[in-house]
Amino acid sequence: MITVTPYINAKWETKQQPEHTVINPGNVTDTVGQVTIATEVEVNGAVRAAKNAQAHWASLAGAARGEYLYKAASELSSRAEEIAQIASREMGKTIAETKGEVQRGVAILRYYANEGMRAVGDVIPATDSNALMFTTRAPLGVVGVITPWNFPVAIPLWKLAPALIYGNTVVIKPALETSITCAKIMECFSQADLPEGVLNMVSGGREVGSLLTEHQDVSGITFTGSNTAGKEIGATALARGAKYQLEMGGKNPVIVCDDADLELAVSATISGAFKTTGQKCTATSRVIVHENVYEQFKKELVAQTEEIIVGDSLDESTWMGPFASEQQLRKSLAYIESGVAEGGSLLTGGSQLYEERGFYMQPTIFENLAHSSSLAQEEIFGPVITLFKVDDLSEAIELANDSDYGLSASIFTSNIGGMMSFIDDMNAGLVRINAESAGVELQAPFGGMKNSSSHSREQGEAAKEFFTNIKTVFVKA
Ligand SMILES: NC(=O)C1=CN([C@@H]2O[C@H](COP(=O)(O)OP(=O)(O)OC[C@H]3O[C@@H](n4cnc5c(N)ncnc54)[C@H](OP(=O)(O)O)[C@@H]3O)[C@@H](O)[C@H]2O)C=CC1
Ligand SMILES: O=C(O)CCC(=O)C(=O)O
């Protein structure tokens, strides 16, 4: 049995009793391991370790820090199968998806390892011709990383790799549900001989996250998860003057025009909506279809959705796994009840599956709901989508923008003018043409508008903006 304890100063704590049992959500008889909840003393110890390690870490050349990231990438790559299996058992994502996610993690580490050798500033002409003026960047210090369960490898890595390469030290608090996968990532850094204290993990739930957010020695907090938690974390960080970055929910629309490649639009809608059992902030949840192709699109979408194989995440033939937890299943089932109560027509799905084995549900499609309904406005975070019929593109874009969120949006069209209108008028951080709403690229900025984020961007070079502070240097000879 795997038991996770806090990882502080490159050592696993041993003194506490395990307090949380991790069960495979797709096979409740499979106990994946146990997690010890970090105490306040341990959270303080982790922050102290990170603080003590930071000056030396920041004094290394970027290339030297990058070497550690390359070594961690090799370690992760060599343990890809084992870590993908653990992640699938812990949160129910299919093994094909977790294998892909581990490879993405390897690529993230390599990308940021390289970043250690890239330019960090600009030379700016000074008004004094005998002076040199330039910008450089300083790390924040200790960064707190709070992550969710839906991308248990990629999200921790796309936060901690840039934090480290720019000279910060880190304390990570992963979601309780996926602490074992995160512990495996810590092992990869341990195998890479990362210096003591540079990367620490405190296991536990939101109480542990709060202790980290409130800690005076944590200079920056980066978070992905719900809007409720994000707003609380942002307010706490702001109150004590810490920098913060929040990536939160989405209610992502797909527009299907009457000149679209319908075959592509159907397969991309299915993939965007139902992969990872709909538990992505970039998942498709509203599908806005031109009336001329509505019936044809609907027929094909429903037919292909009914062919989806729902099953155990470790079975290679499974296309969609269980929810990550019973809480997530209950949330989606409650939305299905609301959809029916609000007058929606259920086109397919709507029922729980294999109740005795775990937390499974059919992929579900609604139509005939008002756009003000809860299904059209609230983040469901499950495999549930609603179709809407429109007369033209401007009505489609207006509906797509009728949301408190603005993370990702897609359009399917062959008309260049339509594409340009969508690019200009869609209020979303990711605007995708003839491609599904999910599908984040690690080398490009990622983040949303409106309530989807704190208006910051992560990943790619954009990560530098959060994990460093700019210093403007003026040198007069
Ligand atoms: N944008 C996204 O990618 C995600 C969105 N969500 C949305 O959130 C809903 C609920 O999921 P849930 O797991 O509860 O998501 P949360 O936002 O509650 O959790 C995300 C992370 O934040 C931690 N956390 C929660 N509250 C606080 C707090 N006040 N201070 C510090 N840390 C905190 C959690 O700890 P712990 O959970 O261990 O207690 C976890 O590590 C989902 O149904 C979905 O709608 C969820 C996950 C990802
Ligand atoms: O779509 C992706 O690859 C990333 C999605 C994401 O960041 C999330 O769901 O939290």
Coordinates of C-alpha atoms and ligand atoms in Angstrom, one line a residue:
M1 CA 0.0 0.0 0.0
I2 CA 1.4 3.4 -1.0
T3 CA 1.3 6.0 1.8
V4 CA 1.9 9.6 1.0
T5 CA 3.4 11.9 3.6
P6 CA 4.6 15.5 3.2
Y7 CA 7.9 15.9 1.3
I8 CA 10.0 18.5 3.0
N9 CA 13.7 19.3 2.5
A10 CA 14.0 16.3 0.2
K11 CA 12.7 13.9 2.9
W12 CA 9.4 12.2 3.4
E13 CA 7.9 12.9 6.8
T14 CA 7.2 9.8 8.8
K15 CA 5.6 10.7 12.0
Q16 CA 1.9 11.2 11.2
Q17 CA -0.8 8.5 10.7
P18 CA -2.5 8.3 7.3
E19 CA -5.9 10.0 7.4
H20 CA -7.3 9.8 3.9
T21 CA -7.8 6.6 1.8
V22 CA -7.6 7.0 -1.9
I23 CA -10.1 4.7 -3.7
N24 CA -10.2 4.1 -7.5
P25 CA -13.3 5.9 -8.6
G26 CA -13.9 3.3 -11.3
N27 CA -13.5 0.3 -9.1
V28 CA -14.3 1.1 -5.5
T29 CA -12.8 -2.2 -4.3
D30 CA -9.4 -1.0 -5.4
T31 CA -7.6 1.0 -2.7
V32 CA -4.9 3.0 -4.4
G33 CA -3.2 4.3 -1.2
Q34 CA -3.3 6.5 1.8
V35 CA -2.6 10.1 2.4
T36 CA -1.3 11.8 5.5
I37 CA -2.7 15.3 6.1
A38 CA 0.1 17.8 6.7
T39 CA -0.1 19.6 10.1
E40 CA 0.4 23.4 10.5
V41 CA 3.9 22.6 11.8
E42 CA 4.7 20.7 8.6
V43 CA 3.3 23.5 6.3
N44 CA 5.5 25.9 8.2
G45 CA 8.5 23.5 7.9
A46 CA 7.9 23.2 4.2
V47 CA 7.8 27.0 3.7
R48 CA 10.9 27.4 5.9
A49 CA 12.8 24.8 3.9
A50 CA 11.8 26.5 0.6
K51 CA 12.8 29.9 2.0
N52 CA 16.2 28.7 3.2
A53 CA 16.9 27.1 -0.2
Q54 CA 15.8 30.0 -2.3
A55 CA 18.9 32.3 -2.4
H56 CA 21.3 29.5 -3.4
W57 CA 18.8 28.1 -6.0
A58 CA 18.4 31.6 -7.5
S59 CA 22.2 32.1 -7.6
L60 CA 22.7 29.2 -10.0
A61 CA 22.9 29.9 -13.7
G62 CA 19.6 29.3 -15.5
A63 CA 21.3 26.5 -17.5
A64 CA 22.3 24.8 -14.2
R65 CA 18.7 24.9 -12.9
G66 CA 17.6 23.6 -16.3
E67 CA 19.9 20.5 -15.9
Y68 CA 17.8 19.4 -12.9
L69 CA 14.6 19.8 -14.9
Y70 CA 16.1 17.7 -17.8
K71 CA 17.0 15.0 -15.3
A72 CA 13.5 15.0 -13.8
A73 CA 12.1 14.8 -17.3
S74 CA 14.2 11.7 -18.0
E75 CA 13.1 10.1 -14.8
L76 CA 9.4 10.9 -15.5
S77 CA 9.8 9.5 -19.0
S78 CA 11.4 6.3 -17.7
R79 CA 8.5 5.8 -15.2
A80 CA 5.8 6.9 -17.6
E81 CA 3.8 3.6 -17.5
E82 CA 3.9 3.3 -13.7
I83 CA 2.8 6.9 -13.2
A84 CA 0.1 6.8 -15.9
Q85 CA -1.3 3.7 -14.2
I86 CA -1.4 5.4 -10.8
A87 CA -3.0 8.6 -12.2
S88 CA -5.7 6.5 -13.9
R89 CA -6.4 4.5 -10.8
E90 CA -6.5 7.7 -8.7
M91 CA -8.8 9.9 -10.8
G92 CA -10.3 7.6 -13.4
K93 CA -9.0 9.2 -16.6
T94 CA -8.4 6.5 -19.2
I95 CA -5.0 5.0 -19.5
A96 CA -4.6 6.4 -23.0
E97 CA -5.2 9.9 -21.7
T98 CA -2.9 9.6 -18.6
K99 CA -0.1 8.1 -20.8
G100 CA -0.5 11.2 -23.0
E101 CA -0.5 13.5 -20.0
V102 CA 2.7 12.0 -18.7
Q103 CA 4.4 12.6 -22.0
R104 CA 3.0 16.1 -21.9
G105 CA 4.6 16.5 -18.5
V106 CA 8.0 15.3 -19.9
A107 CA 7.7 17.9 -22.7
I108 CA 6.8 20.7 -20.2
L109 CA 9.9 19.9 -18.1
R110 CA 12.1 19.9 -21.2
Y111 CA 10.6 23.2 -22.5
Y112 CA 11.2 25.0 -19.2
A113 CA 14.7 23.4 -18.8
N114 CA 15.5 25.2 -22.1
E115 CA 14.0 28.4 -20.8
G116 CA 17.0 28.6 -18.4
M117 CA 19.1 29.6 -21.5
R118 CA 16.8 32.1 -23.0
A119 CA 16.8 35.9 -22.8
V120 CA 15.1 37.4 -19.8
G121 CA 15.1 41.1 -20.6
D122 CA 15.5 44.0 -23.0
V123 CA 17.9 46.7 -23.6
I124 CA 16.1 50.0 -23.7
P125 CA 17.7 53.3 -25.0
A126 CA 18.4 55.6 -22.0
T127 CA 17.9 59.4 -22.4
D128 CA 21.5 59.7 -21.2
S129 CA 23.8 58.5 -24.0
N130 CA 26.5 57.4 -21.6
A131 CA 24.2 55.1 -19.7
L132 CA 23.0 51.5 -20.2
M133 CA 19.4 50.7 -19.4
F134 CA 18.0 47.2 -19.4
T135 CA 15.5 45.0 -17.8
T136 CA 16.3 41.8 -15.9
R137 CA 14.0 39.6 -13.8
A138 CA 14.0 38.5 -10.2
P139 CA 12.2 35.5 -8.8
L140 CA 9.3 36.0 -6.4
G141 CA 10.9 33.9 -3.7
V142 CA 8.8 31.0 -2.3
V143 CA 5.8 30.1 -4.5
G144 CA 2.8 28.1 -3.3
V145 CA 1.3 25.9 -6.0
I146 CA -2.3 24.7 -5.4
T147 CA -3.6 22.2 -8.0
P148 CA -6.8 20.3 -8.8
W149 CA -7.3 16.6 -9.6
N150 CA -8.3 16.7 -13.3
F151 CA -4.7 17.0 -14.7
P152 CA -2.7 15.4 -11.9
V153 CA 0.6 15.4 -13.8
A154 CA 0.3 18.3 -16.3
I155 CA -1.0 21.1 -14.1
P156 CA 1.5 20.6 -11.2
L157 CA 4.3 20.5 -13.8
W158 CA 3.2 23.5 -15.8
K159 CA 3.2 25.5 -12.6
L160 CA 6.3 24.2 -10.8
A161 CA 8.6 23.9 -13.8
P162 CA 8.5 27.6 -14.7
A163 CA 8.5 28.5 -11.0
L164 CA 11.8 26.6 -10.6
I165 CA 13.5 27.7 -13.7
Y166 CA 13.1 31.4 -12.9
G167 CA 14.8 30.8 -9.5
N168 CA 11.8 30.4 -7.1
T169 CA 11.5 27.6 -4.7
V170 CA 8.2 25.8 -4.3
V171 CA 5.7 24.3 -1.9
I172 CA 3.0 22.4 -3.7
K173 CA -0.4 21.3 -2.3
P174 CA -2.0 18.9 -4.8
A175 CA -5.7 17.9 -4.6
L176 CA -6.2 15.3 -1.9
E177 CA -7.7 13.0 -4.6
T178 CA -4.4 12.9 -6.6
S179 CA -1.7 13.3 -4.0
I180 CA -0.2 9.9 -4.9
T181 CA 0.5 11.0 -8.5
C182 CA 2.0 14.2 -7.2
A183 CA 4.2 12.2 -4.8
K184 CA 5.5 10.3 -7.8
I185 CA 6.4 13.6 -9.5
M186 CA 8.3 14.5 -6.3
E187 CA 10.2 11.2 -6.5
C188 CA 11.3 12.2 -10.1
F189 CA 12.8 15.4 -8.7
S190 CA 14.4 13.5 -5.9
Q191 CA 16.0 11.1 -8.4
A192 CA 17.2 14.2 -10.2
D193 CA 19.1 15.2 -7.0
L194 CA 17.3 18.6 -6.8
P195 CA 18.9 20.4 -3.9
E196 CA 17.1 20.1 -0.5
G197 CA 14.2 22.4 0.1
V198 CA 13.9 23.6 -3.5
L199 CA 10.7 21.6 -4.0
N200 CA 8.4 20.5 -1.2
M201 CA 5.0 19.0 -1.1
V202 CA 2.3 19.3 1.7
S203 CA -0.4 16.7 1.3
G204 CA -3.9 17.4 2.5
G205 CA -7.2 19.2 1.7
R206 CA -8.2 22.9 1.5
E207 CA -7.2 23.6 5.1
V208 CA -3.7 22.8 4.1
G209 CA -4.1 25.0 1.0
S210 CA -5.4 27.8 3.2
L211 CA -2.3 27.6 5.5
L212 CA -0.1 27.9 2.5
T213 CA -2.1 30.9 1.0
E214 CA -2.0 32.7 4.4
H215 CA 1.7 32.1 5.0
Q216 CA 3.7 35.4 5.1
D217 CA 6.8 33.9 3.6
V218 CA 4.9 32.7 0.5
S219 CA 5.4 35.5 -2.1
G220 CA 3.2 34.1 -4.8
I221 CA 0.3 31.7 -5.1
T222 CA -0.7 29.9 -8.4
F223 CA -4.0 28.1 -8.4
T224 CA -6.2 26.1 -10.7
G225 CA -9.6 24.9 -9.7
S226 CA -13.1 26.2 -8.9
N227 CA -14.2 29.9 -8.9
T228 CA -15.2 29.7 -5.3
A229 CA -11.8 28.5 -4.1
G230 CA -10.0 30.7 -6.5
K231 CA -11.7 33.9 -5.4
E232 CA -11.1 33.0 -1.7
I233 CA -7.4 32.3 -2.4
G234 CA -7.1 35.5 -4.5
A235 CA -8.7 37.6 -1.8
T236 CA -6.4 36.2 0.9
A237 CA -3.3 36.7 -1.2
L238 CA -4.3 40.2 -2.1
A239 CA -4.9 41.1 1.5
R240 CA -1.4 40.3 2.5
G241 CA 0.2 41.7 -0.6
A242 CA 1.2 38.4 -2.3
K243 CA 1.1 37.9 -6.0
Y244 CA -1.5 35.5 -7.2
Q245 CA -2.6 33.7 -10.4
L246 CA -5.9 31.9 -10.7
E247 CA -7.1 29.6 -13.5
M248 CA -10.7 28.7 -12.9
G249 CA -13.8 27.6 -14.7
G250 CA -15.2 27.6 -18.2
K251 CA -18.5 27.3 -20.0
N252 CA -17.0 26.7 -23.4
P253 CA -19.1 27.1 -26.6
V254 CA -18.7 25.5 -30.0
I255 CA -20.3 27.2 -33.0
V256 CA -21.2 25.0 -36.0
C257 CA -21.9 27.1 -39.1
D258 CA -23.9 25.8 -42.1
D259 CA -20.7 25.7 -44.2
A260 CA -18.8 23.6 -41.6
D261 CA -17.2 20.2 -42.3
L262 CA -19.9 18.4 -40.2
E263 CA -18.0 15.2 -39.8
L264 CA -15.1 17.2 -38.2
A265 CA -17.5 19.3 -36.1
V266 CA -19.2 16.1 -34.7
S267 CA -16.0 14.3 -33.8
A268 CA -14.4 17.4 -32.3
T269 CA -17.5 18.2 -30.3
I270 CA -17.5 14.7 -28.9
S271 CA -13.8 14.8 -28.0
G272 CA -14.0 18.3 -26.5
A273 CA -17.1 17.5 -24.5
F274 CA -16.5 13.9 -23.3
K275 CA -12.8 13.2 -23.0
T276 CA -11.7 13.1 -19.3
T277 CA -15.4 12.6 -18.6
G278 CA -16.0 16.3 -19.3
Q279 CA -13.8 17.3 -16.3
K280 CA -11.7 19.9 -18.1
C281 CA -12.0 23.6 -17.7
T282 CA -11.7 23.7 -21.5
A283 CA -14.4 21.1 -22.1
T284 CA -17.2 21.9 -24.6
S285 CA -20.5 22.4 -22.8
R286 CA -22.6 24.6 -25.2
V287 CA -23.0 23.7 -28.9
I288 CA -24.5 26.4 -31.0
V289 CA -25.6 25.2 -34.4
H290 CA -26.9 26.9 -37.5
E291 CA -30.6 25.9 -38.2
N292 CA -29.7 24.8 -41.8
V293 CA -27.5 21.9 -40.4
Y294 CA -29.0 21.5 -37.0
E295 CA -31.0 18.3 -37.6
Q296 CA -28.2 16.6 -39.5
F297 CA -25.5 17.6 -37.0
K298 CA -27.7 16.5 -34.1
K299 CA -28.5 13.1 -35.6
E300 CA -24.9 12.3 -36.2
L301 CA -23.7 13.7 -32.8
V302 CA -26.3 11.6 -30.9
A303 CA -25.5 8.5 -33.0
Q304 CA -21.7 8.7 -32.4
T305 CA -22.2 9.6 -28.7
E306 CA -24.2 6.4 -28.2
E307 CA -21.3 4.4 -29.5
I308 CA -18.9 5.7 -26.8
I309 CA -17.5 2.9 -24.6
V310 CA -17.7 3.9 -21.0
G311 CA -15.7 1.7 -18.6
D312 CA -12.7 1.0 -16.4
S313 CA -9.9 3.5 -17.0
L314 CA -7.2 0.8 -17.2
D315 CA -9.1 -1.1 -19.9
E316 CA -7.5 0.0 -23.2
S317 CA -10.8 -0.3 -25.0
T318 CA -12.5 2.3 -22.8
W319 CA -13.1 5.7 -24.4
M320 CA -14.6 7.4 -21.4
G321 CA -13.8 6.6 -17.8
P322 CA -15.6 7.3 -14.5
F323 CA -15.8 10.6 -12.7
A324 CA -12.9 11.4 -10.4
S325 CA -15.2 11.2 -7.4
E326 CA -18.7 10.5 -6.2
Q327 CA -19.1 14.2 -5.6
Q328 CA -18.5 14.9 -9.3
L329 CA -20.9 12.2 -10.3
R330 CA -23.6 13.7 -8.0
K331 CA -23.0 17.2 -9.3
S332 CA -23.6 16.1 -12.9
L333 CA -26.7 14.0 -12.0
A334 CA -28.1 17.0 -10.2
Y335 CA -27.6 19.1 -13.4
I336 CA -29.4 16.5 -15.4
E337 CA -32.3 16.7 -13.1
S338 CA -32.3 20.5 -13.4
G339 CA -32.1 20.3 -17.2
V340 CA -35.2 18.1 -17.2
A341 CA -37.0 20.3 -14.6
E342 CA -36.2 23.4 -16.7
G343 CA -37.9 21.9 -19.7
G344 CA -34.9 20.5 -21.6
S345 CA -35.3 17.5 -23.9
L346 CA -32.8 14.7 -23.2
L347 CA -31.5 13.5 -26.6
T348 CA -29.3 10.8 -25.1
G349 CA -27.7 9.7 -21.9
G350 CA -28.7 11.1 -18.5
S351 CA -28.2 7.9 -16.4
Q352 CA -25.7 6.6 -14.0
L353 CA -23.9 3.4 -15.0
Y354 CA -22.3 0.4 -13.2
E355 CA -23.4 1.8 -9.8
E356 CA -21.9 -1.2 -8.0
R357 CA -18.4 -0.6 -9.5
G358 CA -17.9 3.1 -9.3
F359 CA -18.9 6.6 -10.4
Y360 CA -19.9 6.2 -14.0
M361 CA -22.4 8.0 -16.2
Q362 CA -23.6 8.0 -19.8
P363 CA -22.4 10.9 -22.0
T364 CA -25.4 13.2 -22.1
I365 CA -26.9 15.6 -24.7
F366 CA -29.8 18.1 -24.1
E367 CA -31.7 20.5 -26.4
N368 CA -34.6 22.9 -26.1
L369 CA -33.2 24.7 -23.0
A370 CA -33.3 28.5 -22.6
H371 CA -29.8 30.0 -22.7
S372 CA -30.5 31.5 -19.2
S373 CA -30.9 27.9 -17.8
S374 CA -28.5 26.6 -15.2
L375 CA -27.2 24.0 -17.8
A376 CA -26.3 26.8 -20.2
Q377 CA -24.8 29.1 -17.6
E378 CA -23.0 27.1 -14.8
E379 CA -19.9 25.0 -15.1
I380 CA -21.0 21.3 -14.8
F381 CA -17.6 19.7 -15.1
G382 CA -19.1 16.5 -16.5
P383 CA -20.1 14.9 -19.8
V384 CA -23.2 17.0 -20.3
I385 CA -23.8 19.3 -23.3
T386 CA -26.7 21.3 -24.6
L387 CA -27.5 22.2 -28.2
F388 CA -28.8 25.6 -29.3
K389 CA -30.2 26.5 -32.7
V390 CA -29.4 29.9 -34.3
D391 CA -30.3 31.7 -37.5
D392 CA -26.9 33.3 -38.3
L393 CA -23.3 33.8 -37.1
S394 CA -23.9 37.1 -35.2
E395 CA -26.7 35.4 -33.1
A396 CA -24.3 32.5 -32.5
I397 CA -21.5 34.8 -31.3
E398 CA -23.9 36.7 -29.1
L399 CA -25.1 33.5 -27.5
A400 CA -21.5 32.2 -27.2
N401 CA -20.6 35.4 -25.3
D402 CA -23.6 35.2 -23.0
S403 CA -21.6 33.7 -20.2
D404 CA -19.8 34.8 -17.0
Y405 CA -16.8 32.7 -18.3
G406 CA -14.5 33.2 -21.2
L407 CA -11.9 30.5 -21.3
S408 CA -12.1 28.6 -24.6
A409 CA -14.4 28.8 -27.7
S410 CA -14.4 27.0 -31.1
I411 CA -16.0 27.6 -34.4
F412 CA -16.5 25.2 -37.3
T413 CA -16.7 27.0 -40.6
S414 CA -15.0 27.2 -44.0
N415 CA -15.8 30.9 -44.4
I416 CA -12.8 33.1 -43.8
G417 CA -15.0 36.1 -43.0
G418 CA -16.9 34.1 -40.4
M419 CA -13.6 33.0 -38.9
M420 CA -12.4 36.6 -38.7
S421 CA -15.6 37.8 -37.0
F422 CA -15.3 35.0 -34.5
I423 CA -11.6 35.8 -33.7
D424 CA -12.5 39.5 -33.3
D425 CA -15.8 39.2 -31.4
M426 CA -15.4 36.1 -29.2
N427 CA -14.5 37.0 -25.6
A428 CA -12.4 34.0 -24.7
G429 CA -8.7 33.5 -23.9
L430 CA -8.5 30.6 -26.4
V431 CA -10.2 31.0 -29.7
R432 CA -10.0 27.9 -31.9
I433 CA -11.0 27.5 -35.5
N434 CA -12.0 24.0 -36.8
A435 CA -10.6 22.5 -33.7
E436 CA -12.1 21.3 -30.4
S437 CA -12.4 23.6 -27.4
A438 CA -9.9 21.6 -25.4
G439 CA -6.3 21.1 -26.4
V440 CA -3.9 23.4 -24.7
E441 CA -0.3 23.7 -26.1
L442 CA 2.4 24.0 -23.5
Q443 CA 4.4 26.5 -25.5
A444 CA 1.5 29.0 -25.9
P445 CA -0.2 31.3 -23.3
F446 CA -3.1 29.8 -21.5
G447 CA -5.8 31.6 -19.6
G448 CA -9.2 33.1 -19.8
M449 CA -11.3 36.3 -19.8
K450 CA -14.1 37.3 -17.4
N451 CA -14.5 34.9 -14.5
S452 CA -12.2 32.2 -16.0
S453 CA -9.0 33.6 -14.6
S454 CA -7.3 36.4 -12.8
H455 CA -6.5 37.9 -16.2
S456 CA -3.1 36.4 -16.1
R457 CA -1.7 33.8 -18.5
E458 CA 0.3 30.6 -17.7
Q459 CA 2.5 28.3 -19.8
G460 CA 4.8 29.2 -22.7
E461 CA 6.8 32.3 -22.2
A462 CA 3.8 34.0 -20.5
A463 CA 4.7 32.0 -17.3
K464 CA 7.6 34.4 -16.9
E465 CA 5.2 37.3 -16.2
F466 CA 3.9 35.6 -13.1
F467 CA 6.9 33.8 -11.7
T468 CA 9.3 36.8 -11.9
N469 CA 9.3 40.5 -11.1
I470 CA 10.8 42.9 -13.7
K471 CA 13.8 45.0 -12.5
T472 CA 14.7 48.0 -14.6
V473 CA 18.4 48.6 -14.4
F474 CA 20.2 51.9 -15.1
V475 CA 24.0 51.8 -15.3
K476 CA 26.0 55.0 -15.6
A477 CA 29.6 54.5 -16.2
Ligands
LIG1 N1 -10.6 24.9 -13.6 C1 -10.4 23.6 -13.4 O1 -9.6 23.0 -14.0 C2 -11.1 22.9 -12.3 C3 -12.3 23.3 -11.9 N2 -12.9 22.6 -10.9 C4 -14.3 23.0 -10.5 O2 -14.5 23.0 -9.1 C5 -15.6 22.0 -8.8 C6 -15.3 21.4 -7.5 O3 -14.0 20.7 -7.5 P1 -13.0 20.7 -6.3 O4 -12.1 19.6 -6.3 O5 -13.8 20.9 -5.0 O6 -12.2 22.1 -6.7 P2 -11.5 23.1 -5.7 O7 -11.3 24.4 -6.5 O8 -12.2 23.2 -4.4 O9 -10.0 22.5 -5.5 C7 -8.9 22.8 -6.2 C8 -7.6 22.8 -5.3 O10 -7.7 23.9 -4.4 C9 -7.7 23.4 -3.0 N3 -8.6 24.3 -2.3 C10 -9.9 24.4 -2.3 N4 -10.4 25.4 -1.5 C11 -9.3 26.0 -1.1 C12 -9.0 27.2 -0.2 N5 -10.1 27.9 0.3 N6 -7.8 27.5 0.1 C13 -6.7 26.8 -0.4 N7 -6.9 25.7 -1.2 C14 -8.1 25.3 -1.5 C15 -8.2 22.0 -3.2 O11 -7.9 21.2 -2.0 P3 -8.7 19.8 -1.8 O12 -9.6 19.6 -3.0 O13 -7.6 18.8 -1.7 O14 -9.5 19.9 -0.6 C16 -7.5 21.6 -4.4 O15 -6.2 21.3 -4.2 C17 -15.6 21.1 -10.0 O16 -16.8 20.5 -10.1 C18 -15.3 22.1 -11.1 O17 -16.5 22.8 -11.5 C19 -12.3 21.6 -10.2 C20 -11.1 21.2 -10.5 C21 -10.4 21.8 -11.6
LIG2 O1 -7.4 21.3 -21.9 C1 -6.3 21.2 -21.4 O2 -5.4 20.5 -21.8 C2 -6.1 21.8 -20.0 C3 -7.3 22.0 -19.3 C4 -7.1 22.6 -18.0 O3 -6.2 23.4 -17.7 C5 -8.0 22.2 -16.9 O4 -9.0 21.6 -17.1 O5 -7.7 22.6 -15.7

